[in-house]
Short mmCIF file of C-alpha atoms in Angstrom, two decimals:
data_model
loop_
_atom_site.label_atom_id
_atom_site.label_comp_id
_atom_site.label_asym_id
_atom_site.label_seq_id
_atom_site.Cartn_x
_atom_site.Cartn_y
_atom_site.Cartn_z
CA UNK E 1 119.14 64.16 38.43
CA UNK E 2 122.11 63.10 36.35
CA UNK E 3 126.04 65.11 36.71
CA UNK E 4 127.89 65.43 33.79
CA UNK E 5 131.48 66.24 33.22
CA UNK E 6 132.81 69.91 33.84
CA UNK E 7 132.64 71.39 30.45
CA UNK E 8 135.93 73.24 28.87
CA UNK E 9 134.61 76.56 28.67
CA UNK E 10 132.74 78.29 31.45
CA UNK E 11 130.74 81.05 30.92
CA UNK E 12 131.28 84.41 33.04
CA UNK E 13 130.86 87.92 32.85
CA UNK E 14 134.19 90.10 33.25
CA UNK E 15 134.43 92.82 35.66
CA UNK E 16 134.12 95.39 33.04
CA UNK E 17 129.79 94.46 32.93
CA UNK E 18 128.73 95.65 36.28
CA UNK E 19 130.70 98.89 35.26
CA UNK E 20 128.09 99.50 32.27
CA UNK E 21 124.88 100.20 33.88
CA UNK E 22 122.33 97.54 32.51
CA UNK E 23 124.32 96.60 30.10
CA UNK E 24 126.27 93.00 31.34
CA UNK E 25 128.88 91.88 28.76
CA UNK E 26 129.35 88.18 28.74
CA UNK E 27 132.87 86.58 28.06
CA UNK E 28 134.38 82.99 28.63
CA UNK E 29 137.51 81.55 30.08
CA UNK E 30 138.93 78.18 30.71
CA UNK E 31 137.48 76.24 33.16
CA UNK E 32 140.96 75.56 35.15
CA UNK E 33 139.69 74.66 38.74
CA UNK E 34 142.20 75.58 41.37
CA UNK E 35 142.15 73.77 44.77
CA UNK E 36 142.73 76.90 47.00
CA UNK E 37 139.73 78.73 48.25
CA UNK E 38 140.60 82.64 47.71
CA UNK E 39 140.67 83.83 51.53
CA UNK E 40 137.55 85.71 52.68
CA UNK E 41 136.64 89.49 53.18
CA UNK E 42 135.40 90.76 56.03
CA UNK E 43 132.07 91.79 53.88
CA UNK E 44 132.11 88.66 51.93
CA UNK E 45 131.68 84.77 53.54
CA UNK E 46 133.26 81.72 51.50
CA UNK E 47 131.41 78.53 50.25
CA UNK E 48 131.81 75.34 49.15
CA UNK E 49 131.31 74.50 45.54
CA UNK E 50 128.03 73.42 44.71
CA UNK E 51 127.60 70.03 42.38
CA UNK E 52 127.13 70.32 38.70
CA UNK E 53 123.19 69.64 37.93
CA UNK E 54 122.33 68.51 34.50
CA UNK E 55 119.44 68.54 32.67
CA UNK E 56 117.24 65.19 32.15
CA UNK E 57 116.83 63.81 28.49
CA UNK E 58 113.24 65.59 28.12
CA UNK E 59 114.64 69.23 28.64
CA UNK E 60 115.12 71.16 25.63
CA UNK E 61 118.69 73.96 25.09
CA UNK E 62 118.18 76.91 27.12
CA UNK E 63 118.11 78.96 23.81
CA UNK E 64 114.53 77.42 22.99
CA UNK E 65 113.23 76.72 26.61
CA UNK E 66 114.80 79.11 29.17
CA UNK E 67 113.82 79.61 32.54
CA UNK E 68 114.53 83.65 33.71
CA UNK E 69 114.90 83.85 37.65
CA UNK E 70 115.68 87.52 38.97
CA UNK E 71 117.08 88.12 42.42
CA UNK E 72 118.82 90.56 44.09
CA UNK E 73 122.71 90.02 44.96
CA UNK E 74 123.94 92.12 48.41
CA UNK E 75 126.50 90.52 50.89
CA UNK E 76 124.45 90.90 53.41
CA UNK E 77 122.10 87.87 51.90
CA UNK E 78 124.50 86.68 50.08
CA UNK E 79 124.18 83.20 52.36
CA UNK E 80 120.60 82.95 51.44
CA UNK E 81 121.16 83.97 47.87
CA UNK E 82 123.34 80.90 47.52
CA UNK E 83 121.26 78.35 49.65
CA UNK E 84 118.17 79.62 47.12
CA UNK E 85 119.73 78.87 44.13
CA UNK E 86 121.24 75.85 45.08
CA UNK E 87 117.67 75.00 46.35
CA UNK E 88 116.36 75.97 42.85
CA UNK E 89 118.64 73.98 40.61
CA UNK E 90 118.71 70.63 43.21
CA UNK E 91 114.86 70.33 42.30
CA UNK E 92 115.02 71.41 38.81
CA UNK E 93 114.28 69.09 35.60
CA UNK E 94 115.77 71.35 33.36
CA UNK E 95 118.72 73.40 35.64
CA UNK E 96 120.83 74.25 32.76
CA UNK E 97 117.90 76.23 31.27
CA UNK E 98 117.49 78.38 34.21
CA UNK E 99 118.97 81.82 33.26
CA UNK E 100 119.39 83.88 36.28
CA UNK E 101 119.69 87.73 36.04
CA UNK E 102 121.24 88.87 39.66
CA UNK E 103 120.81 93.09 40.69
CA UNK E 104 123.45 94.53 42.74
CA UNK E 105 123.36 98.09 44.21
CA UNK E 106 126.94 98.58 43.61
CA UNK E 107 130.63 97.38 42.12
CA UNK E 108 132.03 94.44 44.62
CA UNK E 109 134.35 91.57 42.43
CA UNK E 110 134.52 90.00 45.48
CA UNK E 111 130.73 89.38 46.07
CA UNK E 112 130.41 88.57 42.24
CA UNK E 113 133.71 85.90 42.53
CA UNK E 114 132.30 84.20 45.09
CA UNK E 115 129.52 83.55 43.34
CA UNK E 116 131.24 82.11 40.28
CA UNK E 117 133.48 80.15 42.35
CA UNK E 118 130.42 78.88 44.12
CA UNK E 119 128.24 78.28 41.22
CA UNK E 120 131.09 77.21 38.38
CA UNK E 121 127.84 76.11 35.70
CA UNK E 122 125.48 78.59 36.34
CA UNK E 123 123.87 80.71 33.78
CA UNK E 124 124.07 83.94 34.97
CA UNK E 125 124.28 88.34 34.23
CA UNK E 126 124.40 90.34 36.75
CA UNK E 127 123.13 93.85 36.43
CA UNK E 128 124.31 97.41 38.33
CA UNK E 129 120.77 98.74 39.68
CA UNK E 130 121.24 102.72 39.95
CA UNK E 131 120.23 103.43 43.45
CA UNK E 132 119.39 107.09 42.16
CA UNK E 133 116.48 105.64 40.69
CA UNK E 134 114.79 105.98 43.85
CA UNK E 135 116.73 109.12 45.22
CA UNK E 136 114.07 111.04 47.66
CA UNK E 137 111.56 108.21 46.99
CA UNK E 138 111.97 106.22 49.93
CA UNK E 139 110.26 106.80 53.19
CA UNK E 140 111.24 105.22 55.94
CA UNK E 141 109.54 102.01 56.91
CA UNK E 142 109.45 99.79 60.04
CA UNK E 143 112.40 97.99 59.88
CA UNK E 144 115.29 99.27 58.53
CA UNK E 145 116.23 96.65 55.92
CA UNK E 146 113.04 97.44 53.97
CA UNK E 147 114.19 100.74 53.40
CA UNK E 148 117.52 99.95 51.16
CA UNK E 149 117.26 100.92 47.84
CA UNK E 150 117.87 97.50 46.17
CA UNK E 151 114.48 96.61 48.04
CA UNK E 152 112.82 98.77 45.27
CA UNK E 153 115.37 97.19 42.28
CA UNK E 154 112.22 94.90 41.42
CA UNK E 155 110.32 97.73 40.52
CA UNK E 156 112.57 98.63 37.52
CA UNK E 157 113.08 95.49 36.33
CA UNK E 158 111.69 95.79 33.04
CA UNK E 159 114.40 98.38 32.70
CA UNK E 160 117.25 96.69 33.74
CA UNK E 161 116.84 93.36 32.03
CA UNK E 162 117.23 92.75 28.33
CA UNK E 163 114.73 93.58 25.77
CA UNK E 164 114.19 89.84 24.51
CA UNK E 165 113.30 88.58 28.05
CA UNK E 166 109.93 88.83 28.04
CA UNK E 167 108.63 86.85 31.47
CA UNK E 168 110.70 86.36 34.31
CA UNK E 169 110.24 84.93 38.06
CA UNK E 170 111.48 87.51 40.46
CA UNK E 171 112.66 85.85 43.79
CA UNK E 172 113.49 87.13 46.98
CA UNK E 173 116.73 85.92 48.54
CA UNK E 174 115.79 84.39 51.57
CA UNK E 175 113.02 81.62 50.40
CA UNK E 176 114.04 78.16 49.48
CA UNK E 177 112.92 75.92 46.81
CA UNK E 178 111.07 72.60 47.12
CA UNK E 179 109.56 71.90 43.98
CA UNK E 180 110.28 72.10 39.88
CA UNK E 181 110.65 76.05 39.29
CA UNK E 182 109.19 75.24 35.66
CA UNK E 183 106.00 74.53 37.34
CA UNK E 184 106.05 77.69 38.33
CA UNK E 185 107.40 79.29 35.06
CA UNK E 186 104.81 78.08 33.20
CA UNK E 187 101.51 79.36 34.90
CA UNK E 188 98.99 80.82 32.52
CA UNK E 189 99.12 84.56 33.41
CA UNK E 190 95.67 84.92 31.39
CA UNK E 191 96.68 88.47 30.52
CA UNK E 192 97.56 89.87 33.83
CA UNK E 193 101.18 91.20 34.43
CA UNK E 194 101.72 89.38 37.35
CA UNK E 195 101.37 85.97 38.86
CA UNK E 196 101.44 85.00 42.47
CA UNK E 197 99.95 83.59 45.70
CA UNK E 198 96.80 85.75 47.14
CA UNK E 199 95.46 85.76 50.61
CA UNK E 200 92.71 87.01 50.38
CA UNK E 201 92.12 86.27 54.18
CA UNK E 202 94.80 88.34 55.47
CA UNK E 203 93.37 91.88 56.46
CA UNK E 204 94.01 93.63 53.70
CA UNK E 205 93.08 97.32 55.71
CA UNK E 206 96.40 97.07 58.24
CA UNK E 207 98.43 97.82 55.56
CA UNK E 208 97.56 101.60 54.53
CA UNK E 209 96.93 103.86 57.34
CA UNK E 210 93.83 105.70 58.78
CA UNK E 211 95.11 108.80 56.46
CA UNK E 212 94.90 106.62 53.42
CA UNK E 213 91.42 104.62 54.18
CA UNK E 214 89.85 108.40 55.46
CA UNK E 215 90.64 109.87 52.29
CA UNK E 216 87.87 108.97 50.20
CA UNK E 217 90.06 109.39 46.82
CA UNK E 218 92.69 107.31 48.42
CA UNK E 219 89.81 104.21 49.56
CA UNK E 220 88.24 104.47 45.55
CA UNK E 221 91.66 103.19 44.46
CA UNK E 222 90.28 99.85 44.79
CA UNK E 223 86.55 100.85 43.50
CA UNK E 224 85.74 97.38 41.08
CA UNK E 225 88.62 95.48 42.37
CA UNK E 226 88.36 92.91 45.32
CA UNK E 227 92.05 93.76 46.63
CA UNK E 228 94.17 90.65 48.08
CA UNK E 229 97.40 90.70 49.92
CA UNK E 230 100.17 88.93 47.90
CA UNK E 231 103.64 88.87 48.81
CA UNK E 232 106.19 90.46 46.31
CA UNK E 233 109.24 88.67 46.93
CA UNK E 234 107.69 85.64 44.86
CA UNK E 235 106.06 86.92 41.53
CA UNK E 236 106.34 85.34 37.72
CA UNK E 237 106.27 88.67 35.89
CA UNK E 238 104.68 89.41 32.17
CA UNK E 239 107.45 92.30 31.17
CA UNK E 240 106.14 92.88 28.17
CA UNK E 241 102.94 93.78 29.41
CA UNK E 242 104.87 95.53 32.63
CA UNK E 243 106.96 97.80 30.21
CA UNK E 244 103.97 98.38 27.90
CA UNK E 245 101.48 99.50 30.72
CA UNK E 246 103.39 102.09 32.29
CA UNK E 247 103.62 100.08 35.81
CA UNK E 248 106.86 100.94 37.27
CA UNK E 249 105.70 104.95 36.59
CA UNK E 250 102.42 103.74 38.29
CA UNK E 251 104.22 102.27 41.56
CA UNK E 252 106.60 105.35 41.49
CA UNK E 253 103.87 107.36 41.85
CA UNK E 254 102.12 105.97 44.98
CA UNK E 255 106.04 106.26 46.35
CA UNK E 256 105.05 109.99 45.55
CA UNK E 257 102.15 110.49 47.00
CA UNK E 258 103.52 108.37 50.48
CA UNK E 259 106.36 111.10 50.97
CA UNK E 260 103.70 113.36 51.01
CA UNK E 261 100.94 112.10 53.13
CA UNK E 262 101.81 108.75 54.86
CA UNK E 263 99.66 106.39 53.34
CA UNK E 264 101.42 103.13 54.33
CA UNK E 265 103.99 101.78 57.06
CA UNK E 266 106.08 98.90 55.15
CA UNK E 267 108.54 99.47 52.34
CA UNK E 268 108.07 98.47 48.75
CA UNK E 269 105.39 96.61 49.13
CA UNK E 270 102.17 98.71 49.67
CA UNK E 271 103.12 100.75 46.51
CA UNK E 272 102.28 97.38 44.50
CA UNK E 273 99.35 96.59 46.34
CA UNK E 274 98.03 99.76 45.22
CA UNK E 275 98.72 99.24 41.59
CA UNK E 276 97.74 95.51 41.42
CA UNK E 277 95.84 93.89 43.95
CA UNK E 278 92.47 92.37 42.85
CA UNK E 279 94.00 92.31 39.39
CA UNK E 280 96.52 89.81 39.06
CA UNK E 281 96.43 86.21 38.75
CA UNK E 282 96.48 83.91 41.87
CA UNK E 283 98.77 80.69 41.62
CA UNK E 284 98.70 78.28 44.51
CA UNK E 285 99.62 78.83 48.35
CA UNK E 286 101.92 76.33 47.63
CA UNK E 287 104.51 78.75 45.87
CA UNK E 288 104.99 80.98 49.03
CA UNK E 289 104.92 79.74 52.25
CA UNK E 290 105.58 82.61 53.79
CA UNK E 291 106.20 84.45 57.26
CA UNK E 292 108.35 82.08 58.34
CA UNK E 293 110.67 85.17 59.84
CA UNK E 294 108.16 86.21 62.44
CA UNK E 295 106.69 89.44 62.00
CA UNK E 296 109.32 92.64 60.62
CA UNK E 297 109.38 93.71 64.60
CA UNK E 298 110.61 90.49 66.67
CA UNK E 299 110.80 87.94 64.32
CA UNK E 300 109.72 85.22 66.51
CA UNK E 301 108.82 81.83 65.49
CA UNK E 302 106.25 80.39 63.32
CA UNK E 303 104.90 77.33 62.08
CA UNK E 304 104.33 75.86 58.45
CA UNK E 305 100.76 76.62 57.60
CA UNK E 306 99.06 73.21 56.25
CA UNK E 307 99.06 72.40 52.88
CA UNK E 308 101.57 71.32 50.07
CA UNK E 309 104.65 73.18 49.60
CA UNK E 310 106.60 74.07 46.84
CA UNK E 311 108.71 77.18 48.47
CA UNK E 312 109.41 78.26 51.74
CA UNK E 313 110.06 81.95 52.52
CA UNK E 314 111.92 83.32 55.60
CA UNK E 315 109.99 86.73 55.08
CA UNK E 316 110.01 88.69 58.01
CA UNK E 317 112.64 89.87 60.36
CA UNK E 318 114.23 86.41 61.38
CA UNK E 319 116.76 85.20 58.78
CA UNK E 320 117.52 80.86 59.08
CA UNK E 321 121.38 81.41 58.62
CA UNK E 322 121.51 84.35 61.19
CA UNK E 323 119.09 82.29 64.31
CA UNK E 324 121.23 78.93 63.32
CA UNK E 325 124.76 81.12 63.87
CA UNK E 326 123.09 82.22 67.12
CA UNK E 327 122.23 78.53 68.27
CA UNK E 328 118.25 80.05 68.72
CA UNK E 329 116.94 78.23 65.68
CA UNK E 330 112.97 77.61 65.39
CA UNK E 331 112.07 74.58 64.01
CA UNK E 332 110.84 75.86 60.28
CA UNK E 333 114.55 77.01 60.12
CA UNK E 334 116.11 73.16 60.42
CA UNK E 335 114.41 72.99 56.68
CA UNK E 336 116.65 76.03 55.29
CA UNK E 337 120.03 74.33 56.72
CA UNK E 338 120.57 71.74 54.39
CA UNK E 339 121.20 74.21 51.63
CA UNK E 340 123.37 75.84 53.67
CA UNK E 341 126.61 76.32 51.56
CA UNK E 342 128.50 78.37 53.85
CA UNK E 343 132.11 77.61 54.65
CA UNK E 344 133.77 78.53 58.21
CA UNK E 345 136.01 81.70 57.47
CA UNK E 346 138.77 79.86 59.24
CA UNK E 347 139.08 77.47 56.53
CA UNK E 348 141.72 78.78 53.55
CA UNK E 349 142.15 75.33 51.84
CA UNK E 350 140.06 72.90 50.43
CA UNK E 351 140.09 69.96 51.60
#
């Protein structure tokens, strides 16, 4: 990976952009780097500045060969997001061609400033997700974190990002990429709206309640399909097909049923399964080594599944940064640690 000199202009998005729902405004400023790091707030930690990753010789430009990636941006998961971004850039052949689209729930200047100071060269936009979109539609699940409105933002991705973005990779914040993201980007969707690893060995029935399976109308939802579990934390989405097929409304419809009949226990995953399971493009399991955070109740340690790995995913209750800080890490958490850019909050000056 080649490292280049710092450019004279650094793209970033003015604070006004975050006040305008779904309509970010790009601005530029001279790239002056100060040696004093801002003092952290109790909510937002501080991070080391990441190195500048440059394109290889075979890369085109971001205008002709872009890779669009979407993630949520939240103070509680910021440490994971920073590690995920670093891992994506570090393993990419064309890191300058990656355009990040971050979804946030509220106006948080410190959070946006942290992102810019940690990755001065990052191509990114931030969009405010209006939590009113899911007001009254979220049902209580087995873990409080799954009930946060931002966890449902992925459903509305096609309404939020620019209309000229036709394909996007959606990633959770608790992942680490250890392969070139371009390989996932180039997956042939074969006419499907979503591509993701499928896990057909999993007990699919457990994702829904007895109320669901005992109702012939509900159970008939999967007629003509061979539904398999897939994890919505790693998806390649054909945005045009999603928008044209009205998939947001289809997912919302099942959320409405859930409010009335309690047909599942998990957050935003089951309505995705109801709409799409058995009708996605399956990709290699290497692209989502999930479940490293344990289950949703206790978060106990788990081992890696056998086989090649391109992406590690700490789905479940246990998060690597919390377990490492508690000095009770699982073995797999040491695979996350090299990407951790967190600095001790007691530091106020760069060394």
